[in-house]
Each structure stands twice: as structure tokens, then as C-alpha cells.
């Protein structure tokens, strides 16, 4: 099946190029972060940015159902191409992970952090030449709001109780409670600005926005061709005249396309062939430490995962170090059932450490009234790189505790639409979020749209509201430390490892330091990179 999909991806790439997945913030000083500098960064830094030329990027998780509707974007394919290349939000994450102005030229807050004012840059234009107005911003936010919303950003905007215009350029947000991290939330790629309709809502269907590139051709699940926006608000950017994104799910097909020159960049290089790629004089490897993490997520409302002791037994029945060494070949850091990456402000390493412990696993099974356990674990290679290998290793580890894990190999195509949040035990590739608040709000709060464990904890929810309104760092540390401990002890996410972004590219591409928060230079590689 994998080889068949790889062949199909290659054919789609060939036809398209010739004829045509899971997360902002920080006040200055809150995040002590630095961009990871790879050898490619050092080489690229010697090349001054210049305009001209074209480039082809390969992403790996597009589907035929992909659309321009920002409420639906959940894969890196959608978020990089539509969120980071077609569109802009009020703020963005720079290479250091800080939230900085984008469509807004400045932002400020009231003393209680409940009222935030964003001043739009003058002269902003959409791709069709229409002026960007305050009403466009307001309707773009309302697109994700309300009880009927199913937007991936619904949890992010739920605290907004009012949005209003203050003159021609100022947008004023009133929140239900203070939020020191609101500028980071405004950088969420779903909260991009699109043209407002006369009767309310936004006109997303045309794919018209404000980004560095506009759409020339879009074939969902296959690829997107884009051209440079001559009216872009950042002086001198973007640098490429044209960019093309192609969807190649199979890593072998992506690698072959890079080696033959059909593409210039690929996400998620195959760590099994990394040494071979590193020896190729025409290719550079970029390894960037981000907030990405891999997990096996359990739906805590479905038996047997509704029993906390069963969840704990599974957490002790996996040898994470073995998986990091064998499935990821050392290109990851062992995690401890805490989704908060070490470089995020207020991160802790909860105790006790969930190391591989057969006796502990059996002890928790006994507490659950069980002597053995059988569960299905659904994975696919698109779940995260080498997810099938990781699942098979888990199967071997858990068997020693009397736990039988039936590894169900799902199809790559449609995994995020048909398996994730549908099956009770699944592999998940989380791109992560830059702050505790944004991560918890979107993936772990009760009712959050990406809460794939369906986990609810009253104390956790109370602390979430309290933490975002707290400006004192020491107090926030205590709040977020307790929240991480609760997740570690009771949550349904078996967090395996914090992963590197390992990408491969032609040496014809140059760039500065790569953003160390989100994939593909914080989703902005098409805007920030150039030809060497």
C-alpha cells in the first residue's frame, strides 16, 4: 500500500509541476528561546537576500478535502500553504518565537489585560487590490466564533466577548478575562484576515487574502501554484517570483523527487536514509528544535481508556528510550507524558518520571481489576515519521506486562479525517504551540476542538483561566507547573518524544536562522527564503 501511494504521489507531482497535524505567544521576555542554527543557516547567512526565481516545496499531509476556509485547517499542508503563504494574521511568530506585528503595526493592552487594541498598517491590500479594513478583521474573527462554530480556532476566540472598530485603523478586542498572551493567540494561523462579505461573514472561497503570494492554481490533495504579491506590505519581500507546493505523502517518493531535482525542499526527511542525503554535495539537511511532539492518544471516554489506572499502565508499559533510539535513531528527546516542550516558558518535568517499568504497569492493571489487557492502536506513517515502527516496538514492550497491543495499520490517505479523533487509540504528530496557554486551550481544555483524548478536568480548566490572566511570572510558573502535573498523572496523551524538524533541501535555497517553534520556519519559509 505504501509503495502504491508513493507511486501515485510521484505521478501527481510529475503532472502538476509540468502542466499546471498540531500549538504563539509571549510577551517580550517570557520566552527564553533561540532559533536553532544549522550548518545550512551558516551557509545561507553569507548569501544576501535577492528577488527572483522559483522554488518547489514538498509537504506530506494534504488531502482532496483541503479548502481555503481557515476554520478547517488542521494539517501542516494547509497551515503552511494557506495560513503562512496565502494569508497573514494580525501578528506572527518571528525566528526567535516572539509574537511580533504583522498586519498590525502595533498592539497594546489595558492594565488588567482584558482590552487589547491593534492598529492596522496603513495601505494594506488584498490580492484583488481591495483595501483591507477594520471590518475585514472583525468578520475574520467572527468566522470562528459563536456556538455553531466548529472551527479549529474556536477555543482560541471563546474568551473574546466583543470586537469593535475604533476609527479607520484600530481594532479593539474585549476579553472575558485578562490574557497576557493574547498577541500570541492573534498569531494563530487560523485567525488570518480575509475579505468581509457585505452581509456578514468572510469570502474565503476565492482564496483571496493578503499574503506574500497569491493563488495561480490550486488542486486539492495534489498541489498549489502561487505567484509573488507585488503589493505585499513587507518591503522587499517575498523573494521568489513563484512558489509551488506539492503533496507527496510517501517519504521515499519525496526523497526521490529531491534527488532528481523535481522538488527543491522536502519536509520530514527519512531518518533511515539521512546519512545518504548528508553525503550528497547538492543537498543540505536542516535540523531544528521545535515544540513538535509525538504521542499515542487515548480517548478517555471510551473503555478501557476511561479508567485512569489503565492509562497509567500503558504509560509505564512503553520503553520510550528504546523507541527514540530504534524508531527515531536518536533524532528526538524522550518525553514524560507532558506535551509542553522544554523550551516553552514555564515547562517542568513532572515526577515521577514514567520510565519503562513492567511491575508498575502490572500494579496499575491490578488496580483496574485486570490481569491482562488487549487494545487496538491505530497508526499510519503519516501519523508521525516512523509511527508504525514505534507502535510495533510498543507492542513488544507492553507484552511483558500482559498487555496485547494490536497495531492497526491505517491508510495514510484520509488518516486525519477518518482515524484521528475517530478511533480511540491513535498516533498523533503535534506541531505544538509556543505557550502553555495556547497549547492547553486548543488541545486539553474541556471541549477544545483538538482535544483528541476527550479528557476533562475541572481543576485544570480553572487553572487555565487563572493562568492566562496572571502577569506575575512566579505565580504563572506555579499555575502552569500544576497543570502539567495533572496532565502527566491523569491525562490521556501518552507523549513519547519531543521531535526535531528534520528537512532536506537543495543548496540553491538560502535563508537566515530558521524559526524554532513551528514547522517550515514557523510556516513562513516561502516568504522568508530566497535563491542562493
CSV table of N, CA and C in Angstrom, one decimal, residues 109-173:
chain,number,residue,atom,x,y,z
A,109,UNK,N,-2.4,46.9,25.5
A,109,UNK,CA,-3.4,46.4,26.3
A,109,UNK,C,-3.8,47.4,27.5
A,110,UNK,N,-4.9,47.1,28.0
A,110,UNK,CA,-5.3,47.8,29.3
A,110,UNK,C,-4.5,47.2,30.4
A,111,UNK,N,-4.5,47.9,31.6
A,111,UNK,CA,-3.8,47.5,32.7
A,111,UNK,C,-4.2,46.1,33.2
A,112,UNK,N,-5.5,45.7,33.0
A,112,UNK,CA,-6.0,44.4,33.5
A,112,UNK,C,-5.9,43.4,32.4
A,113,UNK,N,-5.3,43.7,31.3
A,113,UNK,CA,-5.1,42.8,30.2
A,113,UNK,C,-6.4,42.2,29.5
A,114,UNK,N,-7.5,42.9,29.8
A,114,UNK,CA,-8.7,42.5,29.2
A,114,UNK,C,-9.1,43.2,27.9
A,115,UNK,N,-8.5,44.3,27.7
A,115,UNK,CA,-8.8,45.1,26.4
A,115,UNK,C,-7.5,45.2,25.6
A,116,UNK,N,-7.5,44.7,24.4
A,116,UNK,CA,-6.4,44.8,23.5
A,116,UNK,C,-6.7,45.6,22.3
A,117,UNK,N,-5.8,46.5,21.9
A,117,UNK,CA,-6.0,47.3,20.7
A,117,UNK,C,-4.9,47.1,19.7
A,118,UNK,N,-5.3,46.8,18.5
A,118,UNK,CA,-4.4,46.5,17.4
A,118,UNK,C,-4.6,47.6,16.3
A,119,UNK,N,-3.5,48.3,16.0
A,119,UNK,CA,-3.5,49.3,14.9
A,119,UNK,C,-3.1,48.7,13.6
A,120,UNK,N,-3.9,48.7,12.6
A,120,UNK,CA,-3.6,48.1,11.3
A,120,UNK,C,-2.5,49.0,10.6
A,121,UNK,N,-1.7,48.4,9.8
A,121,UNK,CA,-0.7,49.1,9.0
A,121,UNK,C,-1.5,49.9,7.9
A,122,UNK,N,-1.1,51.1,7.6
A,122,UNK,CA,-1.8,51.8,6.5
A,122,UNK,C,-1.5,51.2,5.1
A,123,UNK,N,-2.5,51.3,4.2
A,123,UNK,CA,-2.3,50.9,2.9
A,123,UNK,C,-2.3,49.4,2.6
A,124,UNK,N,-2.8,48.6,3.5
A,124,UNK,CA,-2.9,47.2,3.3
A,124,UNK,C,-3.9,46.9,2.2
A,125,UNK,N,-3.5,45.9,1.3
A,125,UNK,CA,-4.4,45.5,0.2
A,125,UNK,C,-4.5,44.0,0.1
A,126,UNK,N,-5.7,43.5,-0.3
A,126,UNK,CA,-5.9,42.1,-0.6
A,126,UNK,C,-5.3,41.9,-2.0
A,127,UNK,N,-5.2,40.6,-2.4
A,127,UNK,CA,-4.7,40.2,-3.7
A,127,UNK,C,-5.4,40.8,-4.9
A,128,UNK,N,-6.7,41.1,-4.7
A,128,UNK,CA,-7.5,41.6,-5.8
A,128,UNK,C,-7.5,43.1,-5.8
A,129,UNK,N,-6.6,43.8,-5.0
A,129,UNK,CA,-6.5,45.2,-5.0
A,129,UNK,C,-7.3,45.9,-4.0
A,130,UNK,N,-8.3,45.3,-3.4
A,130,UNK,CA,-9.2,45.9,-2.4
A,130,UNK,C,-8.5,46.3,-1.1
A,131,UNK,N,-8.8,47.4,-0.5
A,131,UNK,CA,-8.2,47.8,0.7
A,131,UNK,C,-8.7,46.9,1.9
A,132,UNK,N,-7.7,46.6,2.8
A,132,UNK,CA,-8.1,45.9,4.0
A,132,UNK,C,-8.6,46.9,5.0
A,133,UNK,N,-9.8,46.6,5.6
A,133,UNK,CA,-10.5,47.4,6.5
A,133,UNK,C,-10.6,46.8,7.9
A,134,UNK,N,-10.9,47.6,8.9
A,134,UNK,CA,-11.1,47.0,10.2
A,134,UNK,C,-12.3,46.0,10.2
A,135,UNK,N,-13.3,46.2,9.4
A,135,UNK,CA,-14.4,45.3,9.3
A,135,UNK,C,-14.0,43.9,8.8
A,136,UNK,N,-13.0,43.9,7.9
A,136,UNK,CA,-12.4,42.6,7.4
A,136,UNK,C,-11.8,41.8,8.6
A,137,UNK,N,-11.1,42.5,9.5
A,137,UNK,CA,-10.6,41.9,10.6
A,137,UNK,C,-11.7,41.3,11.6
A,138,UNK,N,-12.6,42.2,11.8
A,138,UNK,CA,-13.7,41.8,12.7
A,138,UNK,C,-14.5,40.6,12.2
A,139,UNK,N,-14.8,40.6,10.9
A,139,UNK,CA,-15.6,39.4,10.4
A,139,UNK,C,-14.7,38.2,10.3
A,140,UNK,N,-13.4,38.4,10.1
A,140,UNK,CA,-12.5,37.2,10.0
A,140,UNK,C,-12.4,36.5,11.4
A,141,UNK,N,-12.5,37.3,12.5
A,141,UNK,CA,-12.5,36.7,13.8
A,141,UNK,C,-13.9,36.1,14.1
A,142,UNK,N,-15.0,36.8,13.7
A,142,UNK,CA,-16.3,36.2,14.0
A,142,UNK,C,-16.5,34.9,13.2
A,143,UNK,N,-15.8,34.7,12.1
A,143,UNK,CA,-15.9,33.5,11.4
A,143,UNK,C,-15.7,32.2,12.3
A,144,UNK,N,-14.9,32.4,13.3
A,144,UNK,CA,-14.5,31.3,14.2
A,144,UNK,C,-15.3,31.3,15.5
A,145,UNK,N,-16.2,32.3,15.7
A,145,UNK,CA,-16.9,32.5,17.0
A,145,UNK,C,-18.3,32.0,16.9
A,146,UNK,N,-18.9,31.9,18.1
A,146,UNK,CA,-20.3,31.5,18.2
A,146,UNK,C,-20.5,30.0,18.5
A,147,UNK,N,-21.7,29.7,19.1
A,147,UNK,CA,-22.0,28.3,19.5
A,147,UNK,C,-22.0,27.4,18.3
A,148,UNK,N,-22.3,27.8,17.1
A,148,UNK,CA,-22.4,26.9,16.0
A,148,UNK,C,-21.1,26.7,15.3
A,149,UNK,N,-20.0,27.4,15.7
A,149,UNK,CA,-18.7,27.2,15.1
A,149,UNK,C,-18.1,25.9,15.4
A,150,UNK,N,-17.5,25.3,14.4
A,150,UNK,CA,-16.7,24.1,14.5
A,150,UNK,C,-15.3,24.3,14.2
A,151,UNK,N,-14.9,25.6,14.2
A,151,UNK,CA,-13.6,26.0,13.8
A,151,UNK,C,-12.5,25.4,14.7
A,152,UNK,N,-11.3,25.1,14.2
A,152,UNK,CA,-10.2,24.6,14.9
A,152,UNK,C,-9.7,25.7,15.9
A,153,UNK,N,-10.1,27.0,15.6
A,153,UNK,CA,-9.7,28.1,16.5
A,153,UNK,C,-10.8,28.6,17.4
A,154,UNK,N,-11.9,27.8,17.5
A,154,UNK,CA,-13.0,28.2,18.4
A,154,UNK,C,-12.5,28.4,19.8
A,155,UNK,N,-11.7,27.5,20.3
A,155,UNK,CA,-11.3,27.6,21.7
A,155,UNK,C,-10.4,28.9,21.9
A,156,UNK,N,-9.7,29.3,20.9
A,156,UNK,CA,-8.8,30.4,21.0
A,156,UNK,C,-9.6,31.7,21.1
A,157,UNK,N,-10.7,31.8,20.4
A,157,UNK,CA,-11.5,33.0,20.4
A,157,UNK,C,-12.7,33.1,21.4
A,158,UNK,N,-12.9,32.0,22.1
A,158,UNK,CA,-14.0,31.9,23.0
A,158,UNK,C,-14.0,33.0,24.1
A,159,UNK,N,-12.8,33.5,24.5
A,159,UNK,CA,-12.7,34.5,25.5
A,159,UNK,C,-13.0,35.9,25.0
A,160,UNK,N,-13.2,36.0,23.7
A,160,UNK,CA,-13.5,37.4,23.1
A,160,UNK,C,-15.0,37.6,23.3
A,161,UNK,N,-15.3,38.7,24.1
A,161,UNK,CA,-16.7,39.0,24.3
A,161,UNK,C,-17.2,40.1,23.4
A,162,UNK,N,-16.2,40.9,22.8
A,162,UNK,CA,-16.6,42.0,21.9
A,162,UNK,C,-15.4,42.4,21.0
A,163,UNK,N,-15.7,42.7,19.8
A,163,UNK,CA,-14.7,43.2,18.9
A,163,UNK,C,-15.4,44.5,18.2
A,164,UNK,N,-14.7,45.5,18.2
A,164,UNK,CA,-15.2,46.8,17.6
A,164,UNK,C,-14.1,47.6,16.9
A,165,UNK,N,-14.6,48.5,16.1
A,165,UNK,CA,-13.7,49.4,15.4
A,165,UNK,C,-13.5,50.6,16.2
A,166,UNK,N,-12.3,51.2,16.2
A,166,UNK,CA,-12.1,52.5,16.9
A,166,UNK,C,-11.4,53.3,15.8
A,167,UNK,N,-12.2,54.0,15.0
A,167,UNK,CA,-11.6,54.7,13.9
A,167,UNK,C,-11.4,53.8,12.7
A,168,UNK,N,-10.6,54.3,11.7
A,168,UNK,CA,-10.4,53.5,10.5
A,168,UNK,C,-9.4,52.4,10.6
A,169,UNK,N,-8.5,52.5,11.6
A,169,UNK,CA,-7.4,51.5,11.6
A,169,UNK,C,-7.3,50.7,12.9
A,170,UNK,N,-8.0,51.1,13.9
A,170,UNK,CA,-7.8,50.3,15.2
A,170,UNK,C,-8.9,49.3,15.4
A,171,UNK,N,-8.5,48.1,15.8
A,171,UNK,CA,-9.5,47.0,16.2
A,171,UNK,C,-9.3,46.8,17.7
A,172,UNK,N,-10.4,46.8,18.4
A,172,UNK,CA,-10.4,46.7,19.9
A,172,UNK,C,-11.1,45.4,20.3
A,173,UNK,N,-10.3,44.6,21.0
A,173,UNK,CA,-10.9,43.3,21.5
A,173,UNK,C,-11.1,43.4,23.0
